[in-house]
Tab-separated table of C-alpha atoms and ligand atoms in Angstrom:
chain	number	residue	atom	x	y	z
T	1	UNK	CA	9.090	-10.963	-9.542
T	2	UNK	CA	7.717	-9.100	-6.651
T	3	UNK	CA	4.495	-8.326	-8.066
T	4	UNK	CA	3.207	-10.605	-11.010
T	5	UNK	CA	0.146	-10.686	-13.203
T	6	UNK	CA	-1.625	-12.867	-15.700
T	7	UNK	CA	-4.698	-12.464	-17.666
T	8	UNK	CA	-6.031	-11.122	-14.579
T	9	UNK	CA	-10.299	-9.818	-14.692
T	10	UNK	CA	-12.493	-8.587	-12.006
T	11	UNK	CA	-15.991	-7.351	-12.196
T	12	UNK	CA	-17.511	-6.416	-8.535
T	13	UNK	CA	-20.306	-8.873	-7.269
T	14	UNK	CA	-23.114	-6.094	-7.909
T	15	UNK	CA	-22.411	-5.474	-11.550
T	16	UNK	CA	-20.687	-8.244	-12.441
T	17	UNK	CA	-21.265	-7.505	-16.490
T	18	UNK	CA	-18.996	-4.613	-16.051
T	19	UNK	CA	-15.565	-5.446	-15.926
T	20	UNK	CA	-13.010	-3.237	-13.783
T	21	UNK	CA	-9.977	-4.739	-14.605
T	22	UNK	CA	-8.614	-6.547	-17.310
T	23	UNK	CA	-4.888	-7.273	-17.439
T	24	UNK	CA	-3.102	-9.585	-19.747
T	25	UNK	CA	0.234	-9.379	-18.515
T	26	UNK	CA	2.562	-6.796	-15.894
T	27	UNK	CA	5.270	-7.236	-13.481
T	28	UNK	CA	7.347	-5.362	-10.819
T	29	UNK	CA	10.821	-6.562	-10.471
T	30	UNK	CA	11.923	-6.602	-6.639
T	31	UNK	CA	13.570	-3.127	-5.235
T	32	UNK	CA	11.572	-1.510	-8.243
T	33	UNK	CA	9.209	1.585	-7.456
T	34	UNK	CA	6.319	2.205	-9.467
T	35	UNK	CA	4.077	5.063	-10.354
T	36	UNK	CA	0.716	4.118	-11.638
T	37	UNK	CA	-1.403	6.928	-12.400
T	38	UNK	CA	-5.209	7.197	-13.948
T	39	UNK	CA	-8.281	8.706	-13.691
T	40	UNK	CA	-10.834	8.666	-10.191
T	41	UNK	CA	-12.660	5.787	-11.041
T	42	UNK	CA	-10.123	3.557	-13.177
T	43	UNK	CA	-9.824	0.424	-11.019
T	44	UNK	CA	-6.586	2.067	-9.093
T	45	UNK	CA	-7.472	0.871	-5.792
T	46	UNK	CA	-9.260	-2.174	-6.680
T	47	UNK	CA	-5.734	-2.786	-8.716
T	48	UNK	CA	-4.279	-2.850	-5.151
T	49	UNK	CA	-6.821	-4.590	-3.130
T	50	UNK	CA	-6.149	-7.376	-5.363
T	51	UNK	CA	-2.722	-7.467	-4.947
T	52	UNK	CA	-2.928	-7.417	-0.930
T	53	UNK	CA	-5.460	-10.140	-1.004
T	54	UNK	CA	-8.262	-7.979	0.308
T	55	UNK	CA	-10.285	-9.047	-2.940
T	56	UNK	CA	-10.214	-11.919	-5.144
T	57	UNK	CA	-9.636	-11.650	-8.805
T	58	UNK	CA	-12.370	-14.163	-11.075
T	59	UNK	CA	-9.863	-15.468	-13.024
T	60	UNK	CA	-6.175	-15.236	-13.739
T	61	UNK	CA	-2.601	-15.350	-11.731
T	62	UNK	CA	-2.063	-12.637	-9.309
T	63	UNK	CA	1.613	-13.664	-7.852
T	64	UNK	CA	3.027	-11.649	-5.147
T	65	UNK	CA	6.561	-12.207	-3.740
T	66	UNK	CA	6.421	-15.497	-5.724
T	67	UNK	CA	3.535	-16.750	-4.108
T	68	UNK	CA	-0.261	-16.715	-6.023
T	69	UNK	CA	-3.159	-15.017	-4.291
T	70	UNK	CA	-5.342	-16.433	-5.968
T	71	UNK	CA	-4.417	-20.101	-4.798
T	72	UNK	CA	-4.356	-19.422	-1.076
T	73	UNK	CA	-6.902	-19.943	1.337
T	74	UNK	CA	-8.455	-16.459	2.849
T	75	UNK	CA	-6.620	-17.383	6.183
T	76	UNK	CA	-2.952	-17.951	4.425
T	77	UNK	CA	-3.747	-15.253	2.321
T	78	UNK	CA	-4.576	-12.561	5.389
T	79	UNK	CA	-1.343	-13.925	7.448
T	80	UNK	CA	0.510	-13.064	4.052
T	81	UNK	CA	-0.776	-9.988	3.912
T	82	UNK	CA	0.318	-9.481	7.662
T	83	UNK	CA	3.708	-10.794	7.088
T	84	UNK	CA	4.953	-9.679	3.552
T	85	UNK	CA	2.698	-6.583	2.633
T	86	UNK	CA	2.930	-3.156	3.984
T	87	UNK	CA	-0.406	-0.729	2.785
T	88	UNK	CA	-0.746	2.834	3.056
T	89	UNK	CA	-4.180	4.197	2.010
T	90	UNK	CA	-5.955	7.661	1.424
T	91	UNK	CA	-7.300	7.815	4.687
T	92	UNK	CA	-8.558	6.086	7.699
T	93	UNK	CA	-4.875	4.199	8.107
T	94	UNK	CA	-5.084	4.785	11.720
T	95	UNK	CA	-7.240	3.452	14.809
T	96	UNK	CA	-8.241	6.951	16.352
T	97	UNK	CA	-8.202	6.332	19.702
T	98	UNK	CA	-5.239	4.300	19.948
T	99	UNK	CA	-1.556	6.236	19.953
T	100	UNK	CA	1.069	6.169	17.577
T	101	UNK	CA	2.451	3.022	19.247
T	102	UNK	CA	-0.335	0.982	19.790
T	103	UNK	CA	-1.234	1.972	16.303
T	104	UNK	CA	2.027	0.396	15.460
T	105	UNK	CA	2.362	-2.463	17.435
T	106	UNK	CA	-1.452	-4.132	16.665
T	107	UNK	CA	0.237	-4.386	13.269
T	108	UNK	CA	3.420	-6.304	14.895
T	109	UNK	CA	1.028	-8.259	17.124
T	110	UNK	CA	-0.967	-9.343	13.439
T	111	UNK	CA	2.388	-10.556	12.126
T	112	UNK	CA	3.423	-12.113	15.374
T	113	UNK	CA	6.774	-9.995	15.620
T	114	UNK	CA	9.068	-10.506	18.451
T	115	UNK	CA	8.358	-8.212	21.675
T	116	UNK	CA	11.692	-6.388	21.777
T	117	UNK	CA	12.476	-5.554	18.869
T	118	UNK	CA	8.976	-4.330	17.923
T	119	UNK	CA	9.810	-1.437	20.547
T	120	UNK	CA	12.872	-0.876	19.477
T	121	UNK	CA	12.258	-0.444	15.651
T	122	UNK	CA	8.777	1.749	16.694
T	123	UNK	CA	11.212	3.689	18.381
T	124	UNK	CA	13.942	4.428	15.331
T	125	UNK	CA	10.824	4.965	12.256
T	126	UNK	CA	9.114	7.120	14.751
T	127	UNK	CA	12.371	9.132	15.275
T	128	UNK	CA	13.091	8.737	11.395
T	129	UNK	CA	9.452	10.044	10.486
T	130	UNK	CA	9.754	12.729	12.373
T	131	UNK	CA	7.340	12.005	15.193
T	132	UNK	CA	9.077	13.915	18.579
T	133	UNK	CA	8.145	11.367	21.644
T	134	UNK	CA	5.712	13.450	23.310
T	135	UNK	CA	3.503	12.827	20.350
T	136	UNK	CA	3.783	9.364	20.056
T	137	UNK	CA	1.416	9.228	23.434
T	138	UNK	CA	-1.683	11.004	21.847
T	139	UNK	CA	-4.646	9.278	20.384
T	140	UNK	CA	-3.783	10.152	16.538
T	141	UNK	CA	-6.609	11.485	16.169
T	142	UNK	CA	-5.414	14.230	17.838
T	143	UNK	CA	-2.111	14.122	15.267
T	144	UNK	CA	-2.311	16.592	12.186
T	145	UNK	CA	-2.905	14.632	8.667
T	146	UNK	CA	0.689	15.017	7.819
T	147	UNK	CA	1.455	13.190	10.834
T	148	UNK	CA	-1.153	10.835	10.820
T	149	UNK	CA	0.145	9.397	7.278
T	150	UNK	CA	3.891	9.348	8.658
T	151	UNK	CA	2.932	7.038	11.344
T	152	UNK	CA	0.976	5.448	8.767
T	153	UNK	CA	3.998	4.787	7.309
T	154	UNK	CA	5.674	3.721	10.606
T	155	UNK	CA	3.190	1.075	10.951
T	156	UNK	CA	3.437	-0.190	7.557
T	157	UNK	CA	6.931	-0.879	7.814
T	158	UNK	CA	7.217	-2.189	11.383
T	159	UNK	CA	6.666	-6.096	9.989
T	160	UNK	CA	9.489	-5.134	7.316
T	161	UNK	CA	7.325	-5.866	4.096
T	162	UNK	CA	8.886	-6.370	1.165
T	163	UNK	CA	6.293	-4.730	-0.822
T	164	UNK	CA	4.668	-1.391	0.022
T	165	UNK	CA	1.546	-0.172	-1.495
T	166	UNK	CA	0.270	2.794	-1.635
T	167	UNK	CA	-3.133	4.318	-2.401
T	168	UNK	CA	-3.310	7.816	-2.774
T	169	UNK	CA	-1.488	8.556	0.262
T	170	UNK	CA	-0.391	12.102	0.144
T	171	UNK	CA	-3.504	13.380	-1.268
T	172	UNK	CA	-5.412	15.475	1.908
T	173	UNK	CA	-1.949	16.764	2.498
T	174	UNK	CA	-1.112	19.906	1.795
T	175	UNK	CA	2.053	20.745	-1.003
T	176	UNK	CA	4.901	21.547	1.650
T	177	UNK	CA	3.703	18.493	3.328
T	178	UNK	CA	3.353	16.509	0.349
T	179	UNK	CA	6.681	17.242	-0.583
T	180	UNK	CA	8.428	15.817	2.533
T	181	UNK	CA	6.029	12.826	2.602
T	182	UNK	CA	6.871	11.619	-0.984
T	183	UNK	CA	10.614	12.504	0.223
T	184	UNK	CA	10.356	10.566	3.612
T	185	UNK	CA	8.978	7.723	1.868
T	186	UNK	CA	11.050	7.595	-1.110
T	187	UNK	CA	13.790	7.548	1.456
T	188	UNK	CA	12.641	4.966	3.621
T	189	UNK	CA	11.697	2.377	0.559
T	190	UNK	CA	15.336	2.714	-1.016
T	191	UNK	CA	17.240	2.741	2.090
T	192	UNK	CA	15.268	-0.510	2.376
T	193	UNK	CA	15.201	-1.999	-0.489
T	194	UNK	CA	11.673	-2.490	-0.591
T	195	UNK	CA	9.558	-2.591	-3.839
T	196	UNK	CA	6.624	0.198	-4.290
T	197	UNK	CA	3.855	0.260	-6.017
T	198	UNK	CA	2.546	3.925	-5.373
T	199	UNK	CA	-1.031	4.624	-7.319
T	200	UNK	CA	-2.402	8.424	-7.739
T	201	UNK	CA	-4.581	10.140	-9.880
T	202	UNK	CA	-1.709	13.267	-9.282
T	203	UNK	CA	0.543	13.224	-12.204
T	204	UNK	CA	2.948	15.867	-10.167
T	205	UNK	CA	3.552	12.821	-8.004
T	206	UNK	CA	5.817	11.002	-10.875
T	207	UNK	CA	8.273	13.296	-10.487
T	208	UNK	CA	9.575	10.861	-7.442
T	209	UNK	CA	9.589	7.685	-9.772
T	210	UNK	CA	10.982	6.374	-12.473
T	211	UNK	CA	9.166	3.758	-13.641
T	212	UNK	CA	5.784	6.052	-14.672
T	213	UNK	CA	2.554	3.556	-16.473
T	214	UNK	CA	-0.929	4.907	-16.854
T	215	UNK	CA	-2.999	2.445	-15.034
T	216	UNK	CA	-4.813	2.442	-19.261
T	217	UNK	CA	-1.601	0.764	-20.766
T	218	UNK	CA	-1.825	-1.940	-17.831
T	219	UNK	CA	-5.701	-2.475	-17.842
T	220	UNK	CA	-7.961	-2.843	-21.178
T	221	UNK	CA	-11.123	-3.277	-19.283
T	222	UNK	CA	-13.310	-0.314	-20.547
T	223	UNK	CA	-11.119	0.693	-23.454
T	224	UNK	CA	-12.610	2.106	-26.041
T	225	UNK	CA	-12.418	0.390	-29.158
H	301	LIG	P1	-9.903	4.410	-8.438
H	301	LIG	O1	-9.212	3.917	-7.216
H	301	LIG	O2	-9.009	4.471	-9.642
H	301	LIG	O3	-10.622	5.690	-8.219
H	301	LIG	P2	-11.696	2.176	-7.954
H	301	LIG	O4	-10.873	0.956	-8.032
H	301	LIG	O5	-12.055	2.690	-6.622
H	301	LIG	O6	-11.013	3.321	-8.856
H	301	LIG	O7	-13.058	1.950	-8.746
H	301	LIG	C1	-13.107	1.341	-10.038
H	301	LIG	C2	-14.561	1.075	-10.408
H	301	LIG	O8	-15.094	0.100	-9.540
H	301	LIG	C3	-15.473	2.284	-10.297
H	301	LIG	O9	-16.399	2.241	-11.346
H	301	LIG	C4	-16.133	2.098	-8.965
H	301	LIG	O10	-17.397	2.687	-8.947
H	301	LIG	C5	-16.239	0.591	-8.872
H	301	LIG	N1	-16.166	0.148	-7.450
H	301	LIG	C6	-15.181	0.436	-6.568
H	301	LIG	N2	-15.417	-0.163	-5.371
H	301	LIG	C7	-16.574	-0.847	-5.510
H	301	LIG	C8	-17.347	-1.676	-4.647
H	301	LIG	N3	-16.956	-1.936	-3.367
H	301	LIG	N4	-18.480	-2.209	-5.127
H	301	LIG	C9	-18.867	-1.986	-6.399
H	301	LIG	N5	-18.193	-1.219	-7.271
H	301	LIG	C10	-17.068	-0.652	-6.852
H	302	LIG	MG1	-8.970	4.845	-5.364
């Protein structure tokens, strides 16, 4: 399974009497995409924090790519993250000051990809995303938001993850843009095989997928009863 989980909880260290997540059981098969969808608020991203290692559950089996999370040390864990995991979030994906290919290439540098080919694949998801040369040079800061998230996406695949997560990534685009992001992506993941687990609180966005779950049927933490 790419993504696996068992009897997994989490309550945040300041209210740990509230729990966030509870999940008995779900799985992603490799090569699958997934739409999960809920409410602002309903554990989305700390659903996918777990799963790239940034937090650590309390209890229960968070397996990713066959390996568990929850056993590793905070070093293994962060190089796996580097290594296997590509992440694409809201907002603030980018270092500002940096270009497109620096941007890129710190992420290589983290996952200790060859030189050469680093360049070389920058070069081909730039061109695939869209991004004309001359812009690869500014600060992205100086990018629009639509092509701030594509090189988002450029940088998330440079270390060719096997899993992609996504949080929200499309939302401070506008429609036309959103459009050819979810398009671009959708692309990109298939023509790679890679598996994605997209999360929104944007229902339109399912349209794209088709495996659809309400983050509700996955989670029972703060069901009612
Ligand atoms: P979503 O991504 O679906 O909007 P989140 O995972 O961000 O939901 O939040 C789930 C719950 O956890 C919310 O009640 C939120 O207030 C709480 N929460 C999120 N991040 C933190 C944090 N760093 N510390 C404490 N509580 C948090
Ligand atoms: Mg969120």
């Amino acid at each position: 399974m790419a993504i696996h989980l068992q009897n997994v909880s989490f309550a945040y260290p300041q209210a740990p009497q509230k729990k966030v997540l509870d999940i008995p059981h779900w799985s992603v098969a490799p090569g699958e995409q997934v739409f999960v969808h809920g409410p602002s608020g309903g554990g989305k991203s700390t659903l996918l924090n777990l799963l790239s290692g940034i937090l650590q559950t309390d209890h229960g089996e968070v397996s990713v790519l066959g390996e568990r999370l929850d056993q590793m040390s905070n070093r293994r864990r962060d190089r796996f993250r580097a290594n296997h995991i590509g992440c694409v979030f809201q907002q603030f994906n980018l270092i500002p000051y940096l270009d497109a290919i620096d941007n890129i290439r710190l992420a290589a540098h983290f996952a200790a990809s060859k030189q050469a080919a680093v360049e070389h694949q920058t070069d081909e998801l730039l061109s695939a995303l869209g991004i004309a040369p001359p812009e690869r040079h500014k600060p992205t800061a100086q990018l629009s938001i639509g092509q701030q998230q594509r090189v988002a996406i450029a940088r998330a695949l440079i270390n060719k993850p096997q899993l992609l997560i996504a949080d929200e990534p499309s939302s401070s685009l506008d429609q036309e843009n959103r459009d050819s992001f979810m398009a671009l992506l959708m692309s990109l993941v298939k023509e790679h095989q890679i598996t994605l687990l997209f999360v929104s609180h944007d229902l339109a966005l399912s349209q794209h997928f088709r495996r659809i779950e309400a983050l509700s049927d996955i989670n029972t933490a703060g069901r009612m009863h």
